[in-house]
XYZ file of C-alpha atoms in Angstrom:
625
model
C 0.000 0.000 0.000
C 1.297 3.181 -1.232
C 2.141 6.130 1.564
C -0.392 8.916 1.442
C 0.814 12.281 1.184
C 1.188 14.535 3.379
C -0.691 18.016 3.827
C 0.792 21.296 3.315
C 1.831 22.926 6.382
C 1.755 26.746 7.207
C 4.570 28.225 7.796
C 4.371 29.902 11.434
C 2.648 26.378 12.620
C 6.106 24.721 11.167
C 8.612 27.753 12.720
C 6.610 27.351 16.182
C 7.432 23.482 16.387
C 10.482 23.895 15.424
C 10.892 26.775 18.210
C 9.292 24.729 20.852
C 11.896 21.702 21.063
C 14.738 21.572 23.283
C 18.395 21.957 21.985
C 19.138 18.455 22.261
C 15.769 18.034 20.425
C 17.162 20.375 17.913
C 19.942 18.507 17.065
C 17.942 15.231 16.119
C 15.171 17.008 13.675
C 16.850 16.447 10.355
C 17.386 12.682 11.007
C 13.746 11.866 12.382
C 12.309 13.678 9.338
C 13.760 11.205 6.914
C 10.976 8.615 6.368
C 8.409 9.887 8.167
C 6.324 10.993 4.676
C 6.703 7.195 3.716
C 4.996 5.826 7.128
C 2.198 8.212 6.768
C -1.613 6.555 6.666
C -4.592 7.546 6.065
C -7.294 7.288 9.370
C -11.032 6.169 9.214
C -12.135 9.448 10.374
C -9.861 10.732 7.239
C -6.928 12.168 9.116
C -3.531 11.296 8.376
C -1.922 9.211 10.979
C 1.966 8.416 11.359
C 3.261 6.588 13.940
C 6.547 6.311 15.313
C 7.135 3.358 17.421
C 4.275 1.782 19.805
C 3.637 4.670 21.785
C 3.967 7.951 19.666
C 1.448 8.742 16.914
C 0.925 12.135 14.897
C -2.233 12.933 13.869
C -3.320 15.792 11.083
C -6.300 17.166 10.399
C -6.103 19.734 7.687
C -8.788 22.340 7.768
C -11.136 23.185 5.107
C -8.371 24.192 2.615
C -6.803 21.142 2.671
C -3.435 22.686 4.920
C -2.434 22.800 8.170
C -2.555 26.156 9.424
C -3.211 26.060 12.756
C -0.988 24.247 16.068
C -4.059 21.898 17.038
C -4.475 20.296 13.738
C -0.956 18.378 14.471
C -1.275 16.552 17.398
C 1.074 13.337 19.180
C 0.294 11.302 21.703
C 3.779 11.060 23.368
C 3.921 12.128 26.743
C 6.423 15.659 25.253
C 3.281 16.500 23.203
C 3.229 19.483 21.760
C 6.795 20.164 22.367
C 7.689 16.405 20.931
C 10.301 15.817 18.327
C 7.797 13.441 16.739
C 5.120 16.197 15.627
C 8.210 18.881 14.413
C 9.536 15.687 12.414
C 5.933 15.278 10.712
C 5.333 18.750 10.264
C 9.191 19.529 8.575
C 8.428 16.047 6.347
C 5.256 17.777 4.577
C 5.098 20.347 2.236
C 5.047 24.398 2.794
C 1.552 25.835 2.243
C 1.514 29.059 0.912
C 1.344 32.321 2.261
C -2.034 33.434 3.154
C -2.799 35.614 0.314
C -0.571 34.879 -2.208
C -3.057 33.307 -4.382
C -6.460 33.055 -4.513
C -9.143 30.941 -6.064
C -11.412 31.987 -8.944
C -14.638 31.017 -6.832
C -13.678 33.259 -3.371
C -12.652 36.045 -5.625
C -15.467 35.560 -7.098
C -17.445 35.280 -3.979
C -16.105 38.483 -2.499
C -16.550 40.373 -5.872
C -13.196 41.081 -6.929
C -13.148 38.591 -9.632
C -10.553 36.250 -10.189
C -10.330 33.794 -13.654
C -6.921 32.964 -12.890
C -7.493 30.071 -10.726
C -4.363 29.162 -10.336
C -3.888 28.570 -6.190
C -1.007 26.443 -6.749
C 1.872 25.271 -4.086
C 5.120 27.175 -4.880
C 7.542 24.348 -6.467
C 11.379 23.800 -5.502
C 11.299 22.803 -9.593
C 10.859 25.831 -11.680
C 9.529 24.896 -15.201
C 11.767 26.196 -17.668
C 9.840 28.456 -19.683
C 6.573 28.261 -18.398
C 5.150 30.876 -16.024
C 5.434 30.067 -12.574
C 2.131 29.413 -10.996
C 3.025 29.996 -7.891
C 3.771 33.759 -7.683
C 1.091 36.670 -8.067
C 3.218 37.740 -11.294
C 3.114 34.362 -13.359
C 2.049 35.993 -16.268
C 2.823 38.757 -18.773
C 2.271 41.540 -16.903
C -0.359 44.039 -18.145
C 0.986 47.682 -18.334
C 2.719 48.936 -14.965
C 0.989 51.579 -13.028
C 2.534 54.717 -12.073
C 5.331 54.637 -9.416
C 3.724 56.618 -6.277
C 5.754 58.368 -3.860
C 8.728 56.234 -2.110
C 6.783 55.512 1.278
C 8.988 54.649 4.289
C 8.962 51.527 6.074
C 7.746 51.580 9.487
C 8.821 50.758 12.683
C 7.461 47.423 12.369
C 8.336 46.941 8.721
C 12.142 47.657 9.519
C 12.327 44.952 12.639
C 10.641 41.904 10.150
C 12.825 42.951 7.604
C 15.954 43.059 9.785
C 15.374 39.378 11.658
C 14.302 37.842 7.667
C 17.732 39.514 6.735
C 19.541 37.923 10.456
C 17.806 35.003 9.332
C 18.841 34.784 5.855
C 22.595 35.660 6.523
C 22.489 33.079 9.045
C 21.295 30.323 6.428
C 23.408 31.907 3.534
C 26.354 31.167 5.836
C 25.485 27.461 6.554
C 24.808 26.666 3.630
C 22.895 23.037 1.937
C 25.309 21.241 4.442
C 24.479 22.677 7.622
C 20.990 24.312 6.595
C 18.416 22.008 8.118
C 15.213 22.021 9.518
C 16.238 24.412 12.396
C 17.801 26.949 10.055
C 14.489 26.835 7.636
C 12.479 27.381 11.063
C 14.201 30.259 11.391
C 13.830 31.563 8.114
C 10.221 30.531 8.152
C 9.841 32.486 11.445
C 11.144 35.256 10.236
C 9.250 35.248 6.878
C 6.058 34.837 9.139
C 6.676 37.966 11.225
C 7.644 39.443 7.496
C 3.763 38.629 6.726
C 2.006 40.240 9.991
C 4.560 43.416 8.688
C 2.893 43.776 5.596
C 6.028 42.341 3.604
C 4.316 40.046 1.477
C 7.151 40.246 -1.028
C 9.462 39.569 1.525
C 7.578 36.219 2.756
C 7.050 34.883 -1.004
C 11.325 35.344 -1.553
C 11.948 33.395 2.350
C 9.819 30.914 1.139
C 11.399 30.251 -1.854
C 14.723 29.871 -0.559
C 13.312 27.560 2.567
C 11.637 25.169 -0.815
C 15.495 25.734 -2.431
C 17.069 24.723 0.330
C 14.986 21.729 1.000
C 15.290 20.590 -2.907
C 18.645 20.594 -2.688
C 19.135 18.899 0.077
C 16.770 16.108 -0.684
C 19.062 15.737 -4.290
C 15.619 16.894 -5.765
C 14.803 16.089 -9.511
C 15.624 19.514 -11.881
C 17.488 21.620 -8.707
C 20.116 23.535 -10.110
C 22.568 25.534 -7.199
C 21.769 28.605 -9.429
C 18.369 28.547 -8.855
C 18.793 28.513 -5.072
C 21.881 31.748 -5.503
C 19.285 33.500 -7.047
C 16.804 33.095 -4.933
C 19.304 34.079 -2.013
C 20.311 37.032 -4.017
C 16.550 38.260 -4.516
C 15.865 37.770 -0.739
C 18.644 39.535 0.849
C 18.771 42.438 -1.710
C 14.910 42.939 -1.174
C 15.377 42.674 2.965
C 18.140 44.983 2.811
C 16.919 48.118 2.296
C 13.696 47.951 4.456
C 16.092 46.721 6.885
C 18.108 49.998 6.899
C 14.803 51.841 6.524
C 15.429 53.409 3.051
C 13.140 51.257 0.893
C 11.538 52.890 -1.873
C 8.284 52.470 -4.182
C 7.645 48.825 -4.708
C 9.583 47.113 -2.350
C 6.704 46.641 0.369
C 3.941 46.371 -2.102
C 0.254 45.060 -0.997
C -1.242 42.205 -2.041
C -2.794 41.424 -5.761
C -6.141 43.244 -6.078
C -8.315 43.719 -9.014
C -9.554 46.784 -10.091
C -12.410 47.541 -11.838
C -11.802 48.227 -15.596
C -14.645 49.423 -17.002
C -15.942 48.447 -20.785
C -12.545 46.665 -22.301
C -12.082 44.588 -25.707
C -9.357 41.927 -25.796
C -8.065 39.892 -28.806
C -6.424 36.612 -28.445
C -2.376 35.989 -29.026
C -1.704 32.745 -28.337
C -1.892 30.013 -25.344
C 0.667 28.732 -23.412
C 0.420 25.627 -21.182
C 1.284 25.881 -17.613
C 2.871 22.795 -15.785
C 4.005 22.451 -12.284
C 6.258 20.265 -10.460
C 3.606 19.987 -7.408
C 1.167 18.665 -10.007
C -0.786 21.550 -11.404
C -1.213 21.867 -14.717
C -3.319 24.160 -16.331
C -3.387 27.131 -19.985
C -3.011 30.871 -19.708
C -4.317 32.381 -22.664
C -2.344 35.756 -23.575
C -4.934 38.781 -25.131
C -4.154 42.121 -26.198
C -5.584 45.344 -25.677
C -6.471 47.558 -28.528
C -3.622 50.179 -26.866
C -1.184 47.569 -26.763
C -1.810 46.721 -23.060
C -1.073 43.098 -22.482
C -3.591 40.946 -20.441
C -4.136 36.931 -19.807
C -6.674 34.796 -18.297
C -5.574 31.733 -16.909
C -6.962 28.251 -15.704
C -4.349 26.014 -13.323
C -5.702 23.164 -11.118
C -4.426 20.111 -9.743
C -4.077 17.351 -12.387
C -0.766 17.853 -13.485
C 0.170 16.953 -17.463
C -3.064 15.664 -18.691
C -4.929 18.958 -17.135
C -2.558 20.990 -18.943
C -3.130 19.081 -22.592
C -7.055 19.594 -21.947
C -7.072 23.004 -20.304
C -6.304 24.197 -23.633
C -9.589 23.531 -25.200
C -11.352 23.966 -21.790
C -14.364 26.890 -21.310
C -13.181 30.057 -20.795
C -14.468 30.684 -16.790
C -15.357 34.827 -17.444
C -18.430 36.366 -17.499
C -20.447 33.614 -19.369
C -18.288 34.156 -22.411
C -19.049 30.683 -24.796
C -15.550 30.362 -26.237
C -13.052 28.039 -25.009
C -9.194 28.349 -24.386
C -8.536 27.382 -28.159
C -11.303 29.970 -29.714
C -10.178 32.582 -27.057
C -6.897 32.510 -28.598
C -7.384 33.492 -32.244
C -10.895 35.077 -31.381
C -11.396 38.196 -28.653
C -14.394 39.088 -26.035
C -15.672 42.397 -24.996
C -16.388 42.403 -21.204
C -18.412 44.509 -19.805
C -17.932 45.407 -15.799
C -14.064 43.900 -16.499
C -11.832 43.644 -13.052
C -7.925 43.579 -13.988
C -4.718 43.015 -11.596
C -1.902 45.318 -11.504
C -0.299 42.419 -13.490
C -3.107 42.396 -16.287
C -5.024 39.357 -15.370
C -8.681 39.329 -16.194
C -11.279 38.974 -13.434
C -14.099 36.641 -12.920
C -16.215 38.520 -10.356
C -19.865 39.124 -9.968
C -21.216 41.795 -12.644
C -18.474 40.821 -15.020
C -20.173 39.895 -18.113
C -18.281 38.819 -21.532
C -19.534 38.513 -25.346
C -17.151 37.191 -28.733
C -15.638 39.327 -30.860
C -13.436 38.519 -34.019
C -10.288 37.793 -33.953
C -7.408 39.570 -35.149
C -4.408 38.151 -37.448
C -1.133 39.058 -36.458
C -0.521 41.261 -39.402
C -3.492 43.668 -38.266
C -3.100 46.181 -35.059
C -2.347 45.679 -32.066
C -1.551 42.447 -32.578
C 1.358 43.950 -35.315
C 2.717 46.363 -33.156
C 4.621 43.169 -31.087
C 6.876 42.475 -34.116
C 7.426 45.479 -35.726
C 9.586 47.096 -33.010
C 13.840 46.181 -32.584
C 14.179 43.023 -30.744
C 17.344 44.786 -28.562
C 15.530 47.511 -27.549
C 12.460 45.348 -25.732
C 15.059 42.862 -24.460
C 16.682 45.830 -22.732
C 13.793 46.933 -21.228
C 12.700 43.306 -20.512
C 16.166 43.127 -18.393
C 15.956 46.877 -16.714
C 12.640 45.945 -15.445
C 14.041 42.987 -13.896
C 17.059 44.661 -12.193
C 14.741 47.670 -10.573
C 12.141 44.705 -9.411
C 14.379 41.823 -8.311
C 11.866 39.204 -8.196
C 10.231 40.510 -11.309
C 7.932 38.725 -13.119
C 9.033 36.886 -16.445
C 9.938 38.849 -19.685
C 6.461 40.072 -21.659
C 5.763 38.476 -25.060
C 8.795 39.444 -27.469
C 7.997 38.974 -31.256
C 9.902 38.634 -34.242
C 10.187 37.527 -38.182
C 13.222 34.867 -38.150
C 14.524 33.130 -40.765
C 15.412 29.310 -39.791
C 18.763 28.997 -39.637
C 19.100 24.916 -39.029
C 19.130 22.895 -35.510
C 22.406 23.269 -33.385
C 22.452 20.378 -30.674
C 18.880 21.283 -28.107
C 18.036 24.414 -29.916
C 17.024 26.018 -33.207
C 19.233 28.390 -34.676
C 17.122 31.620 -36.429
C 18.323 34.632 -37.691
C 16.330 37.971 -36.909
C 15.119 39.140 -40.350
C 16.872 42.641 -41.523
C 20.029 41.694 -40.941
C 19.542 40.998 -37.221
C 21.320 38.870 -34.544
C 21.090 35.199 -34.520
C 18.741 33.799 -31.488
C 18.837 30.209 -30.018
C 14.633 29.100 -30.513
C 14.486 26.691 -27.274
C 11.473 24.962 -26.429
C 9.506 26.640 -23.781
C 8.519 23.633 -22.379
C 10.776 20.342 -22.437
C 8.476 17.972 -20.995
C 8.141 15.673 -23.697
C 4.296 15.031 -23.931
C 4.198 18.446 -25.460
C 4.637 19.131 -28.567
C 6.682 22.340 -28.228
C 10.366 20.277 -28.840
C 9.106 18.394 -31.559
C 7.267 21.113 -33.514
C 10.659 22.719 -33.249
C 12.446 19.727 -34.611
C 10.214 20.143 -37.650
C 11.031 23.733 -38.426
C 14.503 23.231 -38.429
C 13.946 20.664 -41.237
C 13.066 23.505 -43.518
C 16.690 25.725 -43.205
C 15.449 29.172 -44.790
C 12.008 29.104 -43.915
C 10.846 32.524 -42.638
C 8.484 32.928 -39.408
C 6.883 35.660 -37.573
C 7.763 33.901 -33.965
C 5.603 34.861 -30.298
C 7.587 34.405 -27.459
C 9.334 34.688 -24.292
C 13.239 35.819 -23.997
C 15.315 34.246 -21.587
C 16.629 36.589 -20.002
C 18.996 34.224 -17.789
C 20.899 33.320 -21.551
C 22.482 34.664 -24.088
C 20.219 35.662 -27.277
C 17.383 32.870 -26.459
C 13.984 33.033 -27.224
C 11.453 30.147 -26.075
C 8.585 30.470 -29.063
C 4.920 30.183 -27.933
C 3.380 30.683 -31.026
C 4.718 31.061 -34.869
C 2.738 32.361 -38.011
C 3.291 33.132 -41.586
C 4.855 36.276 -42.805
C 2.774 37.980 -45.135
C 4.194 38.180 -48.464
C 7.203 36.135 -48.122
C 6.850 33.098 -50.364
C 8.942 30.546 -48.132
C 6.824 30.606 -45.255
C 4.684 28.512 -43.068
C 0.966 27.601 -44.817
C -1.191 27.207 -41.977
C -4.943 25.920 -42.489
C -7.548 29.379 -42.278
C -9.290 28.115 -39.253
C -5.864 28.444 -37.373
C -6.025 32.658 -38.006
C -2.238 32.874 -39.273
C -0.471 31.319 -36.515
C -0.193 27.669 -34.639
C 0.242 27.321 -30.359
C 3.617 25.339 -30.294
C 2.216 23.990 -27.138
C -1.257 22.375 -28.532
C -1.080 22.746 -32.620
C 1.235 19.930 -33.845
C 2.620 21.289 -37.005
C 2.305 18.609 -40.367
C 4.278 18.033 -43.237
C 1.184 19.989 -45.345
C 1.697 23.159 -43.650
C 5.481 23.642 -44.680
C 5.754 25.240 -48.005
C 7.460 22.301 -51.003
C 9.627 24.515 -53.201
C 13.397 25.205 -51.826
C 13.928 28.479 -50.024
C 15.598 30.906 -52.279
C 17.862 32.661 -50.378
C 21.253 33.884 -50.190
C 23.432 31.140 -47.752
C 22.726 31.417 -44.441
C 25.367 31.555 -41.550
C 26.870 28.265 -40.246
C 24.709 26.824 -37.016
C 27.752 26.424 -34.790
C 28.684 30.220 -35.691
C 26.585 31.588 -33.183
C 28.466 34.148 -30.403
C 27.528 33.564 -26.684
C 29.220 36.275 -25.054
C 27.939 34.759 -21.580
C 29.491 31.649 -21.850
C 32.903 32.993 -23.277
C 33.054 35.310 -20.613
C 35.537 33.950 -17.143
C 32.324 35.054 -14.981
C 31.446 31.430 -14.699
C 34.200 31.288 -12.221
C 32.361 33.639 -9.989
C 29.519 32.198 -10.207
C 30.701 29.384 -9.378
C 32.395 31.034 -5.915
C 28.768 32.328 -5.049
C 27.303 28.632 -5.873
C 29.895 27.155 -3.788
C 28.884 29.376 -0.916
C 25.280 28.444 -1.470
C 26.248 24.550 -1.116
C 28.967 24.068 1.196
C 28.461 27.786 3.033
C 31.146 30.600 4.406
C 33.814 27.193 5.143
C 33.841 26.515 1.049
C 34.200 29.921 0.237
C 36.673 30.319 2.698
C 38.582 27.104 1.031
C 38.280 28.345 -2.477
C 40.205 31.473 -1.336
C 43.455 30.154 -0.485
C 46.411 29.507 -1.907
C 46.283 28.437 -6.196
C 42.290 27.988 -5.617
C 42.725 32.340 -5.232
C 44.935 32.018 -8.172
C 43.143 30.511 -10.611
C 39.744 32.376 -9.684
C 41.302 36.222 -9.658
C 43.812 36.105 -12.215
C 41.728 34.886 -15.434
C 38.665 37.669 -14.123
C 42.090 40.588 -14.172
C 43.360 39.774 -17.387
C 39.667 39.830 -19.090
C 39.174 43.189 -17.342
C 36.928 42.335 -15.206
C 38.615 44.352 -12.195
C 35.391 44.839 -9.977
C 34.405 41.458 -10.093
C 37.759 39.797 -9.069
C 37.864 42.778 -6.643
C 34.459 41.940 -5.036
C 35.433 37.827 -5.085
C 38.126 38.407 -2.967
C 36.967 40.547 -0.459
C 34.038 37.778 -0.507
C 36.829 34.824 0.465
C 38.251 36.951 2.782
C 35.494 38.084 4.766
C 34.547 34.283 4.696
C 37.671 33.381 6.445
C 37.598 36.050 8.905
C 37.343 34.234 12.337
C 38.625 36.510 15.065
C 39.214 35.087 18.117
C 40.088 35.935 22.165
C 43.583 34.801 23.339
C 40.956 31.371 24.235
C 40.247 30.371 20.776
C 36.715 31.742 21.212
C 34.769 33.750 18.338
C 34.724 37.319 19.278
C 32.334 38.200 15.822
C 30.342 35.099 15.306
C 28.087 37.406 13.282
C 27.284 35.943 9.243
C 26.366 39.918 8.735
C 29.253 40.649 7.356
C 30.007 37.558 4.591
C 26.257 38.212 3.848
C 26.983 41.556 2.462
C 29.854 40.298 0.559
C 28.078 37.487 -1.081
C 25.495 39.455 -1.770
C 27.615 42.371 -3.334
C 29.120 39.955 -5.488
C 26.234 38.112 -6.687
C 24.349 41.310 -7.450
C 27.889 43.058 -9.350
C 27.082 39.324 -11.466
C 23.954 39.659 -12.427
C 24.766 43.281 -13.612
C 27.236 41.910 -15.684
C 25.500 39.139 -16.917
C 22.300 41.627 -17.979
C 24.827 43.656 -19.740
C 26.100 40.488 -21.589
C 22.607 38.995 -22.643
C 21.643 42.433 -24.178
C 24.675 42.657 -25.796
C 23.675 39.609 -27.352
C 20.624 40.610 -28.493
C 21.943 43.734 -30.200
């Protein structure tokens, strides 16, 4: 009989058990919370029972959400009880809930008349899924258009003490590392992101929590955790905790919670649709629209049922207003809604009073829809990567498109030239799972070297000159191009269309010869800042002693002296005062720490990592250019 699994657990219910155990207690967590998901059973009354030994056994009893968010729905009948090891073990074995707030259900949007079609209340994953929105953040989607930047508001009192013990916190973990950064480190993180909450941080909470998942990925050696992903997410939370720690925070950086506003009379027309997949076992479409001023919107359906509810959500009713038209319709059709609630982000509302009819939908060639392809690829990539440096934890790059002229497959990717002379882009799939058809409907294009397309999609903004296609179309008036049936409306959904043999054109492209596939530049990888990222990465595993270790002796050597001669000055300049704060161990004439403090090799890390990501944004538009 197969183990059940275990609820999600808040995160303050998890920080307090952890809090409550003695230090010898302490010291035993991480070992009793191996197995413990694999003994868990489910009760007659529908609880979930787990027993340890003859006479301890934890009990849960999720509420109505399905999470445990409160200290009496974990209970153990050991004579400790609630201060046992056994409950803290059971509670650290099962997943993190989210934070309240940080997403919300269509139907209690609904319900409270805000409107919500983006039903997407999904568990944040340790996973990310390359180059699919991430349903587990407020800003999964292509954001709609920004609203103006208010005032910089202070943080208060209260505000500058949560942000101060997350950043404690966070140093603290930083500093241990994979190794050493257990289930009483998380607590503490998770206590602090907590307190973060009751602040009015939510930003703060959603980045704690984030790392606590990394850190827990990584040390379970979990499927698809890369040490980058972790860095970063180390490098958003202590850059964001910083300055509402030292009370200077401006506009953005203590921002409220998603609402929807009411928008009035607004017309939408369809783009494309884009399946969304999580590693928790979500699956689910957003469907991106566009605005007849070029604002950028998206309605979205994720729910639990993983793969196969992504592969139907795509032809599933549209939840808004009564609108008739499914996901697939919605796409190359458009709605006008009347009584239309949008996010800050540009999601579309399904509250009470919002009512939607059809409309016709628009080909690419016609406006708005044209106005995505007609301006310089460098110039939105740019912005795409500004945006992201001002917001930290910003939301993925908007829509990007293109024409492109197929260049020929180069190992995982497409090669594709930019038409007009432009720079050549790596096309990589923006899903890889392999039940969708985005890989192999990219396999078949690069059988046709020299076919032109007008491409829809993301850039990657973490590589050099990479684009992950959501859509493609014809491109009117070229005669090598893509012959797509009319029902399609000029273009075919790389993640649902399968493109045939029929809807390639037969007659040899007639163009001049095209550049060789293994010619393309990747200023990224070329450049000796893989060394320091490695040094932060190293950090992130093995904590402050591995940095420390890396910074002695020919390991200094072989780090510093590559990043001088490439003139790269500031970063070899910031990776050694990062080794050498990590070895700094002052001690009494006793041997005893005088500055046990991780403050200080925080700030270096973290001055380091962010001087890399500067340079690597600098790199990837250069790319691009």
């Amino acid at each position: 009989m197969s183990p059940e699994p275990l609820p999600p657990v808040a995160p303050d219910v998890l920080a307090e058990a952890v809090e409550q155990l003695s230090a010898r207690l302490r010291k035993k967590l991480d070992a009793a919370i191996e197995g413990c998901a694999e003994r868990a059973a489910r009760a007659a009354d529908g609880s979930l029972d787990v027993r340890f030994g003859e006479d301890a056994l934890v009990t849960l009893r999720p509420g109505p959400s399905g999470a445990v968010t409160e200290a009496g729905q974990a209970v153990c009948t050991c004579l400790l009880a609630p201060r046992c090891l056994h409950r803290a073990a059971v509670l650290g074995a099962a997943p993190l809930a989210d934070a309240e707030g940080e997403a919300e259900t269509g139907a209690e949007a609904g319900a409270e008349g805000e409107g919500a079609a983006d039903t997407d209340a999904v568990p944040e994953s340790p996973e990310p899924t390359t180059g699919s929105p991430d349903p587990t953040r407020a800003d999964a989607v292509t954001p709609g258009p920004a609203p103006e930047p208010s005032e910089a508001t202070p943080p208060t009192p209260a505000q500058v003490r949560a942000a101060t013990a997350l950043w404690e916190a966070a140093a603290e973990a930083l500093a241990a590392g994979v190794t050493a950064g257990g289930a009483v480190v998380q607590a503490e993180l998770l206590r602090a992101a907590h307190t973060a909450r009751l602040a009015g941080l939510p930003r703060a909470e959603a980045a704690a929590l984030r790392v606590v998942r990394g850190l827990r990925a990584a040390r379970e050696r979990g499927r698809g955790q890369r040490l980058g992903d972790l860095a970063g997410a180390f490098r958003d939370l202590l850059s964001g905790a910083a300055p509402l720690a030292s009370g200077t925070a401006g506009p953005g950086l203590a921002p409220a919670r998603r609402t929807y506003g009411q928008g009035g009379s607004l017309r939408v027309y369809g783009l494309c649709r884009e399946p969304v997949l999580s590693a928790t076992g979500y699956g689910g479409v957003a469907t991106h629209l566009v605005g007849p001023d070029g604002s950028r919107y998206t309605i979205s359906d994720v729910r639990p049922g993983g793969l196969s509810r992504a592969r139907g959500a795509g032809s599933a009713s549209v939840a808004l207003g009564g609108a008739v038209l499914d996901h697939a319709g919605l796409a190359r059709g458009g709605l006008r809604i009347v009584g239309a609630t949008v996010s800050p982000d540009g999601r579309l509302g399904a509250g009470r009073g919002v009512n939607a009819t059809p409309l016709r939908g628009l080909d690419w060639s016609e406006e708005p829809a044209a106005a995505l392809f007609a301006g310089p690829v460098g110039e939105a990539v740019a912005a795409a990567l500004d945006a992201g440096a001002r917001e930290g934890d910003a939301p993925e790059a908007a829509l990007l498109g293109c024409d492109v002229q197929v260049v020929g497959a180069a190992g995982e990717y497409l090669v594709a030239r930019v038409a007009g002379g432009g720079p050549l882009l790596r096309l990589r799939p923006a899903h890889p799972h392999p039940e969708l058809p985005h890989a192999a409907n990219l396999r078949r294009i690069a059988e046709n070297p020299g076919l032109v397309l007008r491409v829809l999609g993301r850039p990657d903004l973490d590589r050099a000159a990479t684009l992950r296609p959501l859509a493609v179309g014809p491109v009117p008036g070229e005669p090598y191009t893509l012959r797509l049936p009319e029902e399609w409306l000029g273009r075919a959904d790389l993640g649902y269309d399968r493109l045939q043999g029929s809807h390639f054109p037969r007659a040899a492209a007639d163009s001049g010869p095209l550049a060789p596939v293994d010619a393309v530049p990747d200023p990224l990888a070329d450049a000796p800042l893989w060394r320091v990222r490695r040094l932060l990465e190293t950090g992130v595993a093995g904590g402050r002693r591995a940095v420390a270790e890396a910074g002695r002796g020919a390991d200094a050597t072989a780090l510093l002296a590559p990043l001088r001669r490439a003139g790269l000055g500031g970063a070899a300049q910031l990776a050694e005062a990062l080794t050498a704060e990590a070895d700094r161990r002052p001690r009494d004439a006793f041997g005893r720490l005088t500055d046990s403090s991780a403050d200080g090799y925080a700030r270096a890390w973290l001055a380091s990592a962010v001087h890399l990501a500067a340079a690597e944004r600098s790199l990837v538009a250069a790319s691009w250019s």
